[in-house]
């Protein structure tokens, strides 16, 4: 009698363990299937984005909108001025205010050439979208090498550590409120720029 009970108990335990293993295997298979579907969906989104970007660069705007073209020209001109100032020792201690920074897709708060505005924005402006920033930085790009060169220039400009190393003393001279507003905005731009790079804008267009 006891032997039969032991045999029945062993059989029941074996069935229970088999059920647990089968359930674990089923759950693992379901998780693997979900992961595969998510990966395929994300890959499809990424492929579609790459195709749209490649087509936009290869086709190029026949006549870019005047506002975008003017904004880009102003942006480049203001950065040229800031780079020139950074090369002089005297400018190293001159205050750098929020309005002095050539923000992409953000109109200057004072006329170009008027320095030292003490106006501090109530909060950092909304960061431009990945698509807006990509289109702005790549406006007029002539091919893969040019795309790569442009994005690397912007990455060096807006990397928070590099920006702080170049302009930290000037931001400090402008005061804490100005410095904090600039630093917050630089981080916003850098984050969106990293998304542009992360979506393969460089690798997609390399020859």
Short mmCIF file of C-alpha atoms in Angstrom, two decimals:
data_model
loop_
_atom_site.label_atom_id
_atom_site.label_comp_id
_atom_site.label_asym_id
_atom_site.label_seq_id
_atom_site.Cartn_x
_atom_site.Cartn_y
_atom_site.Cartn_z
CA UNK A 1 0.00 0.00 0.00
CA UNK A 2 2.73 2.44 0.97
CA UNK A 3 4.69 1.57 -2.15
CA UNK A 4 1.64 2.37 -4.27
CA UNK A 5 1.22 5.68 -2.53
CA UNK A 6 4.88 6.52 -3.08
CA UNK A 7 4.58 5.59 -6.74
CA UNK A 8 1.46 7.73 -7.15
CA UNK A 9 3.12 10.64 -5.37
CA UNK A 10 6.18 10.37 -7.60
CA UNK A 11 4.03 10.25 -10.68
CA UNK A 12 2.08 13.31 -9.53
CA UNK A 13 5.29 15.20 -8.83
CA UNK A 14 6.63 14.28 -12.25
CA UNK A 15 3.45 15.53 -13.91
CA UNK A 16 3.59 18.76 -11.87
CA UNK A 17 7.22 19.37 -12.81
CA UNK A 18 6.45 18.61 -16.46
CA UNK A 19 3.58 21.11 -16.36
CA UNK A 20 5.86 23.75 -14.84
CA UNK A 21 8.45 23.17 -17.51
CA UNK A 22 5.87 23.28 -20.26
CA UNK A 23 4.43 26.52 -18.85
CA UNK A 24 7.90 28.06 -18.60
CA UNK A 25 8.67 27.02 -22.16
CA UNK A 26 5.38 28.50 -23.36
CA UNK A 27 6.03 31.79 -21.57
CA UNK A 28 9.56 31.94 -22.96
CA UNK A 29 8.27 31.32 -26.48
CA UNK A 30 5.62 34.03 -26.09
CA UNK A 31 8.21 36.49 -24.77
CA UNK A 32 10.55 35.66 -27.65
CA UNK A 33 7.72 36.20 -30.14
CA UNK A 34 6.81 39.55 -28.58
CA UNK A 35 10.46 40.63 -28.69
CA UNK A 36 10.71 39.58 -32.32
CA UNK A 37 7.59 41.54 -33.25
CA UNK A 38 8.79 44.66 -31.41
CA UNK A 39 12.20 44.40 -33.08
CA UNK A 40 10.59 44.05 -36.50
CA UNK A 41 8.32 47.05 -35.88
CA UNK A 42 11.21 49.24 -34.72
CA UNK A 43 13.34 48.09 -37.64
CA UNK A 44 10.53 48.93 -40.05
CA UNK A 45 10.18 52.41 -38.53
CA UNK A 46 13.93 52.97 -38.73
CA UNK A 47 14.06 51.75 -42.35
CA UNK A 48 11.20 54.07 -43.30
CA UNK A 49 12.92 57.03 -41.62
CA UNK A 50 16.19 56.23 -43.41
CA UNK A 51 14.41 56.06 -46.76
CA UNK A 52 12.66 59.40 -46.19
CA UNK A 53 15.90 61.07 -45.11
CA UNK A 54 17.88 59.67 -48.04
CA UNK A 55 15.21 60.74 -50.51
CA UNK A 56 15.08 64.23 -49.01
CA UNK A 57 18.86 64.66 -49.19
CA UNK A 58 19.18 63.24 -52.71
CA UNK A 59 16.27 65.25 -54.09
CA UNK A 60 17.01 68.39 -52.11
CA UNK A 61 14.61 71.32 -52.08
CA UNK A 62 14.45 72.96 -55.50
CA UNK A 63 14.06 76.31 -53.79
CA UNK A 64 14.39 76.21 -50.00
CA UNK A 65 11.90 78.36 -48.17
CA UNK A 66 13.19 81.84 -47.61
CA UNK A 67 12.68 81.71 -43.86
CA UNK A 68 14.73 78.51 -43.46
CA UNK A 69 17.48 79.78 -45.77
CA UNK A 70 17.68 83.12 -43.97
CA UNK A 71 17.64 81.43 -40.56
CA UNK A 72 20.49 79.13 -41.59
CA UNK A 73 22.55 82.02 -42.99
CA UNK A 74 22.03 84.00 -39.79
CA UNK A 75 22.95 80.96 -37.69
CA UNK A 76 26.21 80.43 -39.59
CA UNK A 77 27.08 84.13 -39.41
CA UNK A 78 26.49 84.32 -35.67
CA UNK A 79 28.55 81.18 -35.05
CA UNK A 80 31.38 82.62 -37.14
CA UNK A 81 31.34 85.70 -34.91
CA UNK A 82 31.29 83.60 -31.75
CA UNK A 83 34.17 81.45 -33.00
CA UNK A 84 36.16 84.55 -33.84
CA UNK A 85 35.58 85.97 -30.37
CA UNK A 86 36.59 82.66 -28.77
CA UNK A 87 39.98 82.91 -30.49
CA UNK A 88 40.79 86.20 -28.73
CA UNK A 89 42.06 86.35 -25.16
CA UNK A 90 40.16 89.54 -24.37
CA UNK A 91 36.78 87.90 -25.06
CA UNK A 92 37.43 85.07 -22.61
CA UNK A 93 36.04 87.12 -19.72
CA UNK A 94 33.32 88.97 -21.65
CA UNK A 95 29.87 87.84 -20.40
CA UNK A 96 28.06 85.47 -22.73
CA UNK A 97 24.30 85.91 -22.38
CA UNK A 98 21.52 83.68 -23.63
CA UNK A 99 20.80 86.13 -26.44
CA UNK A 100 24.43 85.94 -27.62
CA UNK A 101 24.26 82.21 -28.43
CA UNK A 102 23.32 81.26 -32.03
CA UNK A 103 20.49 78.86 -31.22
CA UNK A 104 19.24 76.73 -34.12
CA UNK A 105 15.69 77.47 -35.21
CA UNK A 106 15.31 80.17 -32.57
CA UNK A 107 15.20 83.83 -33.60
CA UNK A 108 17.66 86.03 -31.70
CA UNK A 109 16.03 87.97 -28.87
CA UNK A 110 18.02 91.08 -29.82
CA UNK A 111 19.25 92.31 -33.21
CA UNK A 112 22.40 90.63 -34.43
CA UNK A 113 25.45 92.55 -33.27
CA UNK A 114 23.78 93.94 -30.14
CA UNK A 115 25.63 92.22 -27.34
CA UNK A 116 25.04 91.70 -23.65
CA UNK A 117 21.26 91.54 -23.34
CA UNK A 118 20.41 90.71 -19.73
CA UNK A 119 17.00 89.33 -20.60
CA UNK A 120 16.67 85.78 -19.33
CA UNK A 121 13.98 83.55 -20.86
CA UNK A 122 11.34 82.33 -18.43
CA UNK A 123 12.43 78.79 -19.26
CA UNK A 124 14.29 76.94 -21.97
CA UNK A 125 12.47 77.03 -25.29
CA UNK A 126 10.92 73.84 -26.52
CA UNK A 127 13.60 71.79 -28.22
CA UNK A 128 13.12 71.43 -31.99
CA UNK A 129 12.06 68.01 -33.17
CA UNK A 130 14.55 65.56 -34.63
CA UNK A 131 13.15 66.15 -38.12
CA UNK A 132 13.26 69.95 -37.80
CA UNK A 133 16.84 69.96 -36.53
CA UNK A 134 17.95 67.45 -39.17
CA UNK A 135 16.40 69.52 -41.98
CA UNK A 136 17.93 72.73 -40.60
CA UNK A 137 21.45 71.35 -40.20
CA UNK A 138 21.40 69.53 -43.55
CA UNK A 139 19.83 72.34 -45.58
CA UNK A 140 21.69 72.43 -48.88
CA UNK A 141 23.81 69.34 -48.14
CA UNK A 142 25.41 68.07 -51.33
CA UNK A 143 26.06 64.43 -50.48
CA UNK A 144 27.20 61.92 -47.88
CA UNK A 145 30.59 63.54 -47.07
CA UNK A 146 28.91 66.93 -46.62
CA UNK A 147 26.21 65.42 -44.38
CA UNK A 148 28.88 63.76 -42.25
CA UNK A 149 30.93 66.96 -42.01
CA UNK A 150 27.95 69.13 -41.06
CA UNK A 151 26.69 66.83 -38.32
CA UNK A 152 30.14 66.45 -36.80
CA UNK A 153 30.54 70.23 -36.70
CA UNK A 154 27.23 70.57 -34.86
CA UNK A 155 28.11 67.75 -32.46
CA UNK A 156 31.32 69.56 -31.51
CA UNK A 157 29.44 72.83 -31.10
CA UNK A 158 26.66 71.55 -28.88
CA UNK A 159 28.32 68.83 -26.82
CA UNK A 160 27.63 70.12 -23.28
CA UNK A 161 31.15 69.43 -21.99
CA UNK A 162 32.83 71.00 -25.00
CA UNK A 163 30.49 73.99 -24.89
CA UNK A 164 31.24 74.45 -21.19
CA UNK A 165 34.98 74.19 -21.78
CA UNK A 166 34.85 76.88 -24.46
CA UNK A 167 32.42 79.30 -22.86
CA UNK A 168 32.18 78.38 -19.18
CA UNK A 169 34.05 81.45 -17.91
CA UNK A 170 31.98 83.77 -20.09
CA UNK A 171 28.74 82.16 -18.90
CA UNK A 172 29.83 82.54 -15.29
CA UNK A 173 30.56 86.22 -15.94
CA UNK A 174 27.00 86.67 -17.21
CA UNK A 175 25.52 85.45 -13.91
CA UNK A 176 23.87 82.32 -12.61
CA UNK A 177 20.46 82.89 -14.23
CA UNK A 178 21.98 83.41 -17.68
CA UNK A 179 24.34 80.46 -17.26
CA UNK A 180 21.56 78.11 -16.14
CA UNK A 181 19.32 79.10 -19.06
CA UNK A 182 22.12 78.55 -21.58
CA UNK A 183 23.21 75.22 -20.07
CA UNK A 184 19.63 73.89 -20.08
CA UNK A 185 19.13 74.90 -23.69
CA UNK A 186 22.50 73.43 -24.78
CA UNK A 187 21.49 70.10 -23.24
CA UNK A 188 18.17 70.20 -25.12
CA UNK A 189 19.86 70.82 -28.46
CA UNK A 190 22.51 68.18 -27.77
CA UNK A 191 19.90 65.56 -26.89
CA UNK A 192 17.95 66.12 -30.08
CA UNK A 193 21.17 66.17 -32.12
CA UNK A 194 22.15 62.81 -30.62
CA UNK A 195 18.78 61.45 -31.74
CA UNK A 196 19.56 62.63 -35.26
CA UNK A 197 22.89 60.81 -35.12
CA UNK A 198 21.33 57.76 -33.47
CA UNK A 199 18.88 57.38 -36.34
CA UNK A 200 21.78 56.83 -38.70
CA UNK A 201 21.80 60.13 -40.58
CA UNK A 202 25.56 59.80 -41.09
CA UNK A 203 25.82 56.10 -41.80
CA UNK A 204 22.83 56.15 -44.14
CA UNK A 205 24.50 58.65 -46.47
CA UNK A 206 28.09 57.49 -46.42
CA UNK A 207 29.39 56.65 -49.85
#
